[in-house]
PDB file of C-alpha atoms in Angstrom:
ATOM      1  CA  UNK A 253       8.878  50.387 -30.850  1.00  0.00           C
ATOM      2  CA  UNK A 254       7.385  53.695 -29.654  1.00  0.00           C
ATOM      3  CA  UNK A 255       5.258  54.795 -26.792  1.00  0.00           C
ATOM      4  CA  UNK A 256       2.073  54.990 -28.827  1.00  0.00           C
ATOM      5  CA  UNK A 257       2.306  51.305 -29.613  1.00  0.00           C
ATOM      6  CA  UNK A 258       2.489  50.602 -25.883  1.00  0.00           C
ATOM      7  CA  UNK A 259      -0.472  53.008 -25.186  1.00  0.00           C
ATOM      8  CA  UNK A 260      -2.525  51.237 -27.849  1.00  0.00           C
ATOM      9  CA  UNK A 261      -1.678  47.869 -26.227  1.00  0.00           C
ATOM     10  CA  UNK A 262      -2.825  49.116 -22.749  1.00  0.00           C
ATOM     11  CA  UNK A 263      -6.020  50.606 -24.261  1.00  0.00           C
ATOM     12  CA  UNK A 264      -6.770  47.207 -25.846  1.00  0.00           C
ATOM     13  CA  UNK A 265      -6.318  45.483 -22.511  1.00  0.00           C
ATOM     14  CA  UNK A 266      -8.689  47.954 -20.869  1.00  0.00           C
ATOM     15  CA  UNK A 267     -11.382  47.918 -23.637  1.00  0.00           C
ATOM     16  CA  UNK A 268     -11.116  44.270 -24.679  1.00  0.00           C
ATOM     17  CA  UNK A 269     -12.338  45.306 -28.090  1.00  0.00           C
ATOM     18  CA  UNK A 270     -10.379  46.612 -31.110  1.00  0.00           C
ATOM     19  CA  UNK A 271     -12.985  49.282 -32.080  1.00  0.00           C
ATOM     20  CA  UNK A 272     -13.254  50.768 -28.640  1.00  0.00           C
ATOM     21  CA  UNK A 273      -9.451  50.625 -28.149  1.00  0.00           C
ATOM     22  CA  UNK A 274      -9.102  52.587 -31.347  1.00  0.00           C
ATOM     23  CA  UNK A 275     -11.518  55.180 -30.150  1.00  0.00           C
ATOM     24  CA  UNK A 276      -9.811  55.479 -26.773  1.00  0.00           C
ATOM     25  CA  UNK A 277      -6.510  55.919 -28.720  1.00  0.00           C
ATOM     26  CA  UNK A 278      -8.016  58.499 -31.075  1.00  0.00           C
ATOM     27  CA  UNK A 279      -7.005  56.547 -34.170  1.00  0.00           C
ATOM     28  CA  UNK A 280      -8.904  54.387 -36.695  1.00  0.00           C
ATOM     29  CA  UNK A 281      -9.258  50.709 -36.097  1.00  0.00           C
ATOM     30  CA  UNK A 282      -7.032  49.696 -39.034  1.00  0.00           C
ATOM     31  CA  UNK A 283      -4.295  52.063 -37.741  1.00  0.00           C
ATOM     32  CA  UNK A 284      -4.440  50.592 -34.275  1.00  0.00           C
ATOM     33  CA  UNK A 285      -4.288  47.008 -35.735  1.00  0.00           C
ATOM     34  CA  UNK A 286      -1.423  47.848 -38.054  1.00  0.00           C
ATOM     35  CA  UNK A 287       0.670  49.468 -35.252  1.00  0.00           C
ATOM     36  CA  UNK A 288       0.124  46.478 -32.992  1.00  0.00           C
ATOM     37  CA  UNK A 289       1.071  44.072 -35.703  1.00  0.00           C
ATOM     38  CA  UNK A 290       4.234  46.100 -36.310  1.00  0.00           C
ATOM     39  CA  UNK A 291       4.957  45.786 -32.619  1.00  0.00           C
ATOM     40  CA  UNK A 292       4.619  42.022 -32.778  1.00  0.00           C
ATOM     41  CA  UNK A 293       6.922  41.807 -35.803  1.00  0.00           C
ATOM     42  CA  UNK A 294       9.528  43.962 -34.007  1.00  0.00           C
ATOM     43  CA  UNK A 295       9.435  41.898 -30.930  1.00  0.00           C
ATOM     44  CA  UNK A 296       9.220  38.580 -32.854  1.00  0.00           C
ATOM     45  CA  UNK A 297       6.372  37.098 -30.743  1.00  0.00           C
ATOM     46  CA  UNK A 298       2.525  37.123 -31.065  1.00  0.00           C
ATOM     47  CA  UNK A 299       0.959  39.304 -28.502  1.00  0.00           C
ATOM     48  CA  UNK A 300      -2.744  39.041 -29.283  1.00  0.00           C
ATOM     49  CA  UNK A 301      -5.044  36.112 -29.903  1.00  0.00           C
ATOM     50  CA  UNK A 302      -7.023  37.134 -32.977  1.00  0.00           C
ATOM     51  CA  UNK A 303     -10.244  35.690 -34.343  1.00  0.00           C
ATOM     52  CA  UNK A 304     -13.349  37.444 -35.600  1.00  0.00           C
ATOM     53  CA  UNK A 305     -13.025  39.493 -32.450  1.00  0.00           C
ATOM     54  CA  UNK A 306     -10.436  40.227 -29.752  1.00  0.00           C
ATOM     55  CA  UNK A 307      -9.805  36.914 -27.886  1.00  0.00           C
ATOM     56  CA  UNK A 308      -7.313  38.011 -25.293  1.00  0.00           C
ATOM     57  CA  UNK A 309      -3.512  38.115 -25.082  1.00  0.00           C
ATOM     58  CA  UNK A 310      -0.966  35.387 -25.584  1.00  0.00           C
ATOM     59  CA  UNK A 311       1.354  34.392 -22.721  1.00  0.00           C
ATOM     60  CA  UNK A 312       4.010  36.551 -24.370  1.00  0.00           C
ATOM     61  CA  UNK A 313       1.525  39.350 -24.644  1.00  0.00           C
ATOM     62  CA  UNK A 314       0.734  39.230 -20.982  1.00  0.00           C
ATOM     63  CA  UNK A 315       4.454  39.655 -20.204  1.00  0.00           C
ATOM     64  CA  UNK A 316       4.798  42.484 -22.606  1.00  0.00           C
ATOM     65  CA  UNK A 317       1.706  44.187 -21.112  1.00  0.00           C
ATOM     66  CA  UNK A 318       3.266  44.243 -17.610  1.00  0.00           C
ATOM     67  CA  UNK A 319       6.220  46.167 -19.076  1.00  0.00           C
ATOM     68  CA  UNK A 320       3.920  48.425 -21.197  1.00  0.00           C
ATOM     69  CA  UNK A 321       1.877  49.415 -18.105  1.00  0.00           C
ATOM     70  CA  UNK A 322       5.031  50.413 -16.270  1.00  0.00           C
ATOM     71  CA  UNK A 323       6.456  52.324 -19.246  1.00  0.00           C
ATOM     72  CA  UNK A 324       3.190  54.110 -20.063  1.00  0.00           C
ATOM     73  CA  UNK A 325       2.754  55.008 -16.361  1.00  0.00           C
ATOM     74  CA  UNK A 326       6.315  56.497 -16.244  1.00  0.00           C
ATOM     75  CA  UNK A 327       5.744  58.324 -19.496  1.00  0.00           C
ATOM     76  CA  UNK A 328       2.470  59.908 -18.240  1.00  0.00           C
ATOM     77  CA  UNK A 329       4.153  60.885 -15.041  1.00  0.00           C
ATOM     78  CA  UNK A 330       6.950  62.557 -16.928  1.00  0.00           C
ATOM     79  CA  UNK A 331       4.420  64.521 -18.945  1.00  0.00           C
ATOM     80  CA  UNK A 332       2.584  65.596 -15.791  1.00  0.00           C
ATOM     81  CA  UNK A 333       5.924  66.517 -14.069  1.00  0.00           C
ATOM     82  CA  UNK A 334       6.859  68.778 -16.966  1.00  0.00           C
ATOM     83  CA  UNK A 335       3.405  70.400 -16.967  1.00  0.00           C
ATOM     84  CA  UNK A 336       3.689  70.989 -13.258  1.00  0.00           C
ATOM     85  CA  UNK A 337       7.070  72.683 -13.667  1.00  0.00           C
ATOM     86  CA  UNK A 338       5.622  74.928 -16.386  1.00  0.00           C
ATOM     87  CA  UNK A 339       2.112  75.701 -15.033  1.00  0.00           C
ATOM     88  CA  UNK A 340       1.871  74.386 -11.497  1.00  0.00           C
ATOM     89  CA  UNK A 341       0.197  71.191 -10.443  1.00  0.00           C
ATOM     90  CA  UNK A 342      -2.677  70.477 -12.850  1.00  0.00           C
ATOM     91  CA  UNK A 343      -4.347  67.532 -14.609  1.00  0.00           C
ATOM     92  CA  UNK A 344      -6.794  64.782 -13.854  1.00  0.00           C
ATOM     93  CA  UNK A 345      -6.181  62.432 -10.996  1.00  0.00           C
ATOM     94  CA  UNK A 346      -7.693  58.834 -11.472  1.00  0.00           C
ATOM     95  CA  UNK A 347      -9.108  57.586  -8.176  1.00  0.00           C
ATOM     96  CA  UNK A 348     -10.435  54.224  -7.478  1.00  0.00           C
ATOM     97  CA  UNK A 349     -12.664  53.756  -4.392  1.00  0.00           C
ATOM     98  CA  UNK A 350     -14.434  50.817  -2.778  1.00  0.00           C
ATOM     99  CA  UNK A 351     -18.079  51.661  -1.691  1.00  0.00           C
ATOM    100  CA  UNK A 352     -18.718  52.254   2.053  1.00  0.00           C
ATOM    101  CA  UNK A 353     -15.186  53.020   2.996  1.00  0.00           C
ATOM    102  CA  UNK A 354     -14.816  54.947   6.217  1.00  0.00           C
ATOM    103  CA  UNK A 355     -14.057  58.326   4.519  1.00  0.00           C
ATOM    104  CA  UNK A 356     -16.000  61.138   2.908  1.00  0.00           C
ATOM    105  CA  UNK A 357     -14.116  61.384  -0.375  1.00  0.00           C
ATOM    106  CA  UNK A 358     -15.835  64.659  -1.345  1.00  0.00           C
ATOM    107  CA  UNK A 359     -14.412  66.344   1.767  1.00  0.00           C
ATOM    108  CA  UNK A 360     -10.916  65.113   0.985  1.00  0.00           C
ATOM    109  CA  UNK A 361     -11.143  66.309  -2.587  1.00  0.00           C
ATOM    110  CA  UNK A 362     -12.355  69.701  -1.406  1.00  0.00           C
ATOM    111  CA  UNK A 363      -9.356  69.964   0.851  1.00  0.00           C
ATOM    112  CA  UNK A 364      -6.995  68.969  -1.951  1.00  0.00           C
ATOM    113  CA  UNK A 365      -8.633  71.420  -4.338  1.00  0.00           C
ATOM    114  CA  UNK A 366      -8.008  74.240  -1.953  1.00  0.00           C
ATOM    115  CA  UNK A 367      -4.274  73.491  -2.141  1.00  0.00           C
ATOM    116  CA  UNK A 368      -4.203  72.590  -5.816  1.00  0.00           C
ATOM    117  CA  UNK A 369      -7.112  74.443  -7.547  1.00  0.00           C
ATOM    118  CA  UNK A 370      -6.211  73.179 -10.977  1.00  0.00           C
ATOM    119  CA  UNK A 371      -6.402  69.518 -10.123  1.00  0.00           C
ATOM    120  CA  UNK A 372      -9.389  67.583 -11.468  1.00  0.00           C
ATOM    121  CA  UNK A 373     -10.636  64.120 -10.492  1.00  0.00           C
ATOM    122  CA  UNK A 374     -12.059  61.043 -12.146  1.00  0.00           C
ATOM    123  CA  UNK A 375     -13.488  58.585  -9.631  1.00  0.00           C
ATOM    124  CA  UNK A 376     -14.186  54.907 -10.449  1.00  0.00           C
ATOM    125  CA  UNK A 377     -16.250  52.623  -8.060  1.00  0.00           C
ATOM    126  CA  UNK A 378     -14.503  49.230  -7.770  1.00  0.00           C
ATOM    127  CA  UNK A 379     -14.615  46.080  -5.672  1.00  0.00           C
ATOM    128  CA  UNK A 380     -11.704  45.606  -3.211  1.00  0.00           C
ATOM    129  CA  UNK A 381     -10.014  43.075  -5.503  1.00  0.00           C
ATOM    130  CA  UNK A 382     -10.592  45.184  -8.614  1.00  0.00           C
ATOM    131  CA  UNK A 383      -8.953  48.087  -6.810  1.00  0.00           C
ATOM    132  CA  UNK A 384      -5.762  46.246  -6.026  1.00  0.00           C
ATOM    133  CA  UNK A 385      -5.665  45.084  -9.691  1.00  0.00           C
ATOM    134  CA  UNK A 386      -6.172  48.679 -10.851  1.00  0.00           C
ATOM    135  CA  UNK A 387      -3.389  49.986  -8.704  1.00  0.00           C
ATOM    136  CA  UNK A 388      -0.837  47.332  -9.822  1.00  0.00           C
ATOM    137  CA  UNK A 389      -1.998  47.860 -13.444  1.00  0.00           C
ATOM    138  CA  UNK A 390      -1.624  51.588 -13.264  1.00  0.00           C
ATOM    139  CA  UNK A 391      -5.225  52.311 -14.388  1.00  0.00           C
ATOM    140  CA  UNK A 392      -5.805  54.343 -11.270  1.00  0.00           C
ATOM    141  CA  UNK A 393      -3.313  56.724  -9.525  1.00  0.00           C
ATOM    142  CA  UNK A 394      -4.899  56.506  -6.039  1.00  0.00           C
ATOM    143  CA  UNK A 395      -6.810  53.757  -4.324  1.00  0.00           C
ATOM    144  CA  UNK A 396      -9.144  54.193  -1.369  1.00  0.00           C
ATOM    145  CA  UNK A 397     -10.468  50.903  -0.040  1.00  0.00           C
ATOM    146  CA  UNK A 398      -9.919  47.846   2.130  1.00  0.00           C
ATOM    147  CA  UNK A 399      -6.501  46.131   1.986  1.00  0.00           C
ATOM    148  CA  UNK A 400      -4.254  43.662   3.617  1.00  0.00           C
ATOM    149  CA  UNK A 401      -1.361  45.966   4.761  1.00  0.00           C
ATOM    150  CA  UNK A 402       1.164  43.193   4.448  1.00  0.00           C
ATOM    151  CA  UNK A 403       0.230  42.825   0.746  1.00  0.00           C
ATOM    152  CA  UNK A 404       0.697  46.607   0.171  1.00  0.00           C
ATOM    153  CA  UNK A 405       4.057  46.352   1.769  1.00  0.00           C
ATOM    154  CA  UNK A 406       5.123  43.475  -0.462  1.00  0.00           C
ATOM    155  CA  UNK A 407       3.972  45.389  -3.515  1.00  0.00           C
ATOM    156  CA  UNK A 408       5.762  48.555  -2.380  1.00  0.00           C
ATOM    157  CA  UNK A 409       2.821  50.884  -2.033  1.00  0.00           C
ATOM    158  CA  UNK A 410       2.496  53.853   0.284  1.00  0.00           C
ATOM    159  CA  UNK A 411      -0.584  53.522   2.620  1.00  0.00           C
ATOM    160  CA  UNK A 412      -2.184  55.950   5.005  1.00  0.00           C
ATOM    161  CA  UNK A 413      -4.655  53.874   7.083  1.00  0.00           C
ATOM    162  CA  UNK A 414      -8.137  55.309   7.808  1.00  0.00           C
ATOM    163  CA  UNK A 415      -9.631  55.346  11.214  1.00  0.00           C
ATOM    164  CA  UNK A 416     -11.985  52.436  11.867  1.00  0.00           C
ATOM    165  CA  UNK A 417     -14.655  54.079  13.901  1.00  0.00           C
ATOM    166  CA  UNK A 418     -17.017  51.111  13.756  1.00  0.00           C
ATOM    167  CA  UNK A 419     -20.432  50.683  12.224  1.00  0.00           C
ATOM    168  CA  UNK A 420     -23.545  52.713  12.544  1.00  0.00           C
ATOM    169  CA  UNK A 421     -27.137  51.811  11.997  1.00  0.00           C
ATOM    170  CA  UNK A 422     -28.828  54.498   9.964  1.00  0.00           C
ATOM    171  CA  UNK A 423     -32.570  55.040  10.408  1.00  0.00           C
ATOM    172  CA  UNK A 424     -35.469  57.495  10.130  1.00  0.00           C
ATOM    173  CA  UNK A 425     -36.861  58.091  13.692  1.00  0.00           C
ATOM    174  CA  UNK A 426     -40.332  58.733  12.250  1.00  0.00           C
ATOM    175  CA  UNK A 427     -40.481  55.160  10.894  1.00  0.00           C
ATOM    176  CA  UNK A 428     -38.365  53.516  13.711  1.00  0.00           C
ATOM    177  CA  UNK A 429     -38.942  55.576  16.811  1.00  0.00           C
ATOM    178  CA  UNK A 430     -37.941  52.634  19.036  1.00  0.00           C
ATOM    179  CA  UNK A 431     -34.382  52.866  17.844  1.00  0.00           C
ATOM    180  CA  UNK A 432     -33.774  56.355  19.295  1.00  0.00           C
ATOM    181  CA  UNK A 433     -31.104  56.009  21.979  1.00  0.00           C
ATOM    182  CA  UNK A 434     -27.420  56.016  22.647  1.00  0.00           C
ATOM    183  CA  UNK A 435     -26.469  52.514  23.664  1.00  0.00           C
ATOM    184  CA  UNK A 436     -24.853  50.435  21.032  1.00  0.00           C
ATOM    185  CA  UNK A 437     -27.165  47.876  19.323  1.00  0.00           C
ATOM    186  CA  UNK A 438     -26.419  44.218  19.446  1.00  0.00           C
ATOM    187  CA  UNK A 439     -26.292  42.058  16.427  1.00  0.00           C
ATOM    188  CA  UNK A 440     -29.575  40.366  17.535  1.00  0.00           C
ATOM    189  CA  UNK A 441     -31.364  43.657  17.667  1.00  0.00           C
ATOM    190  CA  UNK A 442     -30.142  44.596  14.153  1.00  0.00           C
ATOM    191  CA  UNK A 443     -31.064  41.252  12.738  1.00  0.00           C
ATOM    192  CA  UNK A 444     -34.670  41.835  13.884  1.00  0.00           C
ATOM    193  CA  UNK A 445     -34.926  44.886  11.591  1.00  0.00           C
ATOM    194  CA  UNK A 446     -35.658  45.204   7.824  1.00  0.00           C
ATOM    195  CA  UNK A 447     -32.445  46.433   6.203  1.00  0.00           C
ATOM    196  CA  UNK A 448     -31.255  48.324   3.190  1.00  0.00           C
ATOM    197  CA  UNK A 449     -27.825  46.955   2.211  1.00  0.00           C
ATOM    198  CA  UNK A 450     -25.314  46.935  -0.629  1.00  0.00           C
ATOM    199  CA  UNK A 451     -25.209  43.895  -2.844  1.00  0.00           C
ATOM    200  CA  UNK A 452     -23.269  40.879  -1.464  1.00  0.00           C
ATOM    201  CA  UNK A 453     -20.125  41.163  -3.613  1.00  0.00           C
ATOM    202  CA  UNK A 454     -19.040  44.382  -1.839  1.00  0.00           C
ATOM    203  CA  UNK A 455     -16.406  43.965   0.876  1.00  0.00           C
ATOM    204  CA  UNK A 456     -18.322  45.768   3.518  1.00  0.00           C
ATOM    205  CA  UNK A 457     -21.360  43.627   2.886  1.00  0.00           C
ATOM    206  CA  UNK A 458     -19.359  40.476   3.021  1.00  0.00           C
ATOM    207  CA  UNK A 459     -17.964  41.654   6.332  1.00  0.00           C
ATOM    208  CA  UNK A 460     -21.441  42.190   7.672  1.00  0.00           C
ATOM    209  CA  UNK A 461     -22.722  38.813   6.383  1.00  0.00           C
ATOM    210  CA  UNK A 462     -19.795  36.975   7.992  1.00  0.00           C
ATOM    211  CA  UNK A 463     -20.292  38.436  11.315  1.00  0.00           C
ATOM    212  CA  UNK A 464     -24.090  37.928  11.465  1.00  0.00           C
ATOM    213  CA  UNK A 465     -23.474  34.267  10.194  1.00  0.00           C
ATOM    214  CA  UNK A 466     -20.933  33.701  12.871  1.00  0.00           C
ATOM    215  CA  UNK A 467     -23.410  34.859  15.403  1.00  0.00           C
ATOM    216  CA  UNK A 468     -25.968  32.405  13.774  1.00  0.00           C
ATOM    217  CA  UNK A 469     -28.271  35.234  12.778  1.00  0.00           C
ATOM    218  CA  UNK A 470     -29.885  35.888   9.435  1.00  0.00           C
ATOM    219  CA  UNK A 471     -30.603  39.299   8.011  1.00  0.00           C
ATOM    220  CA  UNK A 472     -33.902  40.568   6.756  1.00  0.00           C
ATOM    221  CA  UNK A 473     -32.900  42.457   3.629  1.00  0.00           C
ATOM    222  CA  UNK A 474     -35.786  44.572   2.409  1.00  0.00           C
ATOM    223  CA  UNK A 475     -33.783  46.519  -0.204  1.00  0.00           C
ATOM    224  CA  UNK A 476     -30.513  45.523  -1.894  1.00  0.00           C
ATOM    225  CA  UNK A 477     -28.692  47.826  -4.365  1.00  0.00           C
ATOM    226  CA  UNK A 478     -25.376  48.754  -5.839  1.00  0.00           C
ATOM    227  CA  UNK A 479     -26.420  52.355  -5.431  1.00  0.00           C
ATOM    228  CA  UNK A 480     -25.761  54.093  -2.094  1.00  0.00           C
ATOM    229  CA  UNK A 481     -28.260  56.805  -3.200  1.00  0.00           C
ATOM    230  CA  UNK A 482     -31.067  54.164  -3.635  1.00  0.00           C
ATOM    231  CA  UNK A 483     -30.123  52.736  -0.157  1.00  0.00           C
ATOM    232  CA  UNK A 484     -30.396  56.176   1.428  1.00  0.00           C
ATOM    233  CA  UNK A 485     -33.726  56.882  -0.191  1.00  0.00           C
ATOM    234  CA  UNK A 486     -35.052  53.543   0.999  1.00  0.00           C
ATOM    235  CA  UNK A 487     -33.902  54.388   4.516  1.00  0.00           C
ATOM    236  CA  UNK A 488     -35.553  57.890   4.277  1.00  0.00           C
ATOM    237  CA  UNK A 489     -38.868  56.542   3.323  1.00  0.00           C
ATOM    238  CA  UNK A 490     -38.879  53.765   5.937  1.00  0.00           C
ATOM    239  CA  UNK A 491     -38.316  50.651   3.847  1.00  0.00           C
ATOM    240  CA  UNK A 492     -35.680  49.649   6.308  1.00  0.00           C
ATOM    241  CA  UNK A 493     -32.547  50.734   8.170  1.00  0.00           C
ATOM    242  CA  UNK A 494     -28.935  50.744   6.757  1.00  0.00           C
ATOM    243  CA  UNK A 495     -25.504  49.747   8.014  1.00  0.00           C
ATOM    244  CA  UNK A 496     -22.633  52.096   7.190  1.00  0.00           C
ATOM    245  CA  UNK A 497     -18.969  52.557   8.382  1.00  0.00           C
ATOM    246  CA  UNK A 498     -18.671  55.593  10.577  1.00  0.00           C
ATOM    247  CA  UNK A 499     -17.332  58.459   8.542  1.00  0.00           C
ATOM    248  CA  UNK A 500     -18.469  57.263   5.147  1.00  0.00           C
ATOM    249  CA  UNK A 501     -21.501  59.625   4.869  1.00  0.00           C
ATOM    250  CA  UNK A 502     -21.799  63.366   5.283  1.00  0.00           C
ATOM    251  CA  UNK A 503     -24.230  63.730   8.134  1.00  0.00           C
ATOM    252  CA  UNK A 504     -25.321  67.188   6.934  1.00  0.00           C
ATOM    253  CA  UNK A 505     -26.781  65.686   3.777  1.00  0.00           C
ATOM    254  CA  UNK A 506     -29.286  63.566   5.701  1.00  0.00           C
ATOM    255  CA  UNK A 507     -30.324  65.626   8.770  1.00  0.00           C
ATOM    256  CA  UNK A 508     -33.602  63.748   9.112  1.00  0.00           C
ATOM    257  CA  UNK A 509     -31.820  60.433   9.630  1.00  0.00           C
ATOM    258  CA  UNK A 510     -30.280  59.284  12.953  1.00  0.00           C
ATOM    259  CA  UNK A 511     -27.348  57.038  13.737  1.00  0.00           C
ATOM    260  CA  UNK A 512     -26.760  54.444  16.464  1.00  0.00           C
ATOM    261  CA  UNK A 513     -23.572  52.431  16.857  1.00  0.00           C
ATOM    262  CA  UNK A 514     -23.633  48.683  16.390  1.00  0.00           C
ATOM    263  CA  UNK A 515     -21.600  46.307  18.616  1.00  0.00           C
ATOM    264  CA  UNK A 516     -19.707  44.332  15.941  1.00  0.00           C
ATOM    265  CA  UNK A 517     -16.086  43.062  15.583  1.00  0.00           C
ATOM    266  CA  UNK A 518     -13.552  45.129  13.669  1.00  0.00           C
ATOM    267  CA  UNK A 519     -12.783  44.361   9.994  1.00  0.00           C
ATOM    268  CA  UNK A 520      -9.899  42.053   9.150  1.00  0.00           C
ATOM    269  CA  UNK A 521      -8.751  44.300   6.308  1.00  0.00           C
ATOM    270  CA  UNK A 522      -7.663  47.829   6.922  1.00  0.00           C
ATOM    271  CA  UNK A 523      -9.167  50.835   5.082  1.00  0.00           C
ATOM    272  CA  UNK A 524      -6.494  53.042   3.572  1.00  0.00           C
ATOM    273  CA  UNK A 525      -5.516  55.637   1.006  1.00  0.00           C
ATOM    274  CA  UNK A 526      -2.931  53.984  -1.220  1.00  0.00           C
ATOM    275  CA  UNK A 527      -0.453  55.221  -3.956  1.00  0.00           C
ATOM    276  CA  UNK A 528       2.680  53.758  -5.463  1.00  0.00           C
ATOM    277  CA  UNK A 529       5.950  54.001  -3.635  1.00  0.00           C
ATOM    278  CA  UNK A 530       7.932  57.406  -3.669  1.00  0.00           C
ATOM    279  CA  UNK A 531       9.619  57.868  -7.011  1.00  0.00           C
ATOM    280  CA  UNK A 532       7.090  55.607  -8.800  1.00  0.00           C
ATOM    281  CA  UNK A 533       3.837  57.596  -7.912  1.00  0.00           C
ATOM    282  CA  UNK A 534       2.868  60.186 -10.408  1.00  0.00           C
ATOM    283  CA  UNK A 535       3.371  63.872  -9.239  1.00  0.00           C
ATOM    284  CA  UNK A 536      -0.350  64.228  -9.055  1.00  0.00           C
ATOM    285  CA  UNK A 537      -0.761  61.116  -6.989  1.00  0.00           C
ATOM    286  CA  UNK A 538       2.124  61.976  -4.595  1.00  0.00           C
ATOM    287  CA  UNK A 539       0.940  65.504  -3.938  1.00  0.00           C
ATOM    288  CA  UNK A 540      -2.596  64.254  -3.331  1.00  0.00           C
ATOM    289  CA  UNK A 541      -1.325  61.530  -0.947  1.00  0.00           C
ATOM    290  CA  UNK A 542       0.552  64.113   1.021  1.00  0.00           C
ATOM    291  CA  UNK A 543      -2.495  66.300   1.355  1.00  0.00           C
ATOM    292  CA  UNK A 544      -4.630  63.222   2.249  1.00  0.00           C
ATOM    293  CA  UNK A 545      -2.177  62.343   5.075  1.00  0.00           C
ATOM    294  CA  UNK A 546      -2.411  65.817   6.518  1.00  0.00           C
ATOM    295  CA  UNK A 547      -6.116  65.898   6.260  1.00  0.00           C
ATOM    296  CA  UNK A 548      -6.519  62.480   7.842  1.00  0.00           C
ATOM    297  CA  UNK A 549      -4.245  63.466  10.753  1.00  0.00           C
ATOM    298  CA  UNK A 550      -6.259  66.590  11.388  1.00  0.00           C
ATOM    299  CA  UNK A 551      -9.593  64.777  11.296  1.00  0.00           C
ATOM    300  CA  UNK A 552      -8.244  62.079  13.691  1.00  0.00           C
ATOM    301  CA  UNK A 553      -7.569  64.581  16.429  1.00  0.00           C
TER     302      UNK A 553
END
């Protein structure tokens, strides 16, 4: 058994396709298949359900995968640690983020880049459940999203909670002049407006839907999209108004739009920046987490 076989196995899990897994592993498909068959022979158990195409992993394969993820994560962390010792902190940090979380990720990355200028970032947009799975499966180094803090403690993650500043209604005063004001809006007032909202599978949208349903109110959704950019454009041209967690948008990017707070109960889950526990987090993730903690404390004052 060698580390490449375990990397191939992890790539196959991610790609769910032999050809794409081979491309991700920078080998030919016959080579990948041969090395995985050698691993099965060495372990003495079948790991992969094979047919005309990839058909998933056997029960034994799922168990081996759990170990493979851990070993590959430690191996990659070791490589990064050595590189950091030789050249300073550098590499690509894999970040998973849930849309409409109460943080401006770009500002945080800018702060981290000032401390570690050779650090690069690859950001994946995930659902809240996908993010927790990605963290436990080591397919991301850092998670930023909505979590049950008790679950994070049980799984031994470090978590820096984000400030829950509430929810803002975002609108263009040219199209909705009657909304200009300072008093918080009630749910009834919001329900009377056309809205531009993220699609229903997102945690923040589910949170909104649940609160309006509890208040026995229905929403008039004029525009629904997975794209925050499309939502902002809809708000700008007056298709409707938007609902966003405070702190999730850079106000300077949309100076024509105004905000007004909404009187709505707090979320059940907590927004947080999350990495593995000390000693198991990669050097990149741990250094980034330390910067994030400092940055969040400063911005909380």
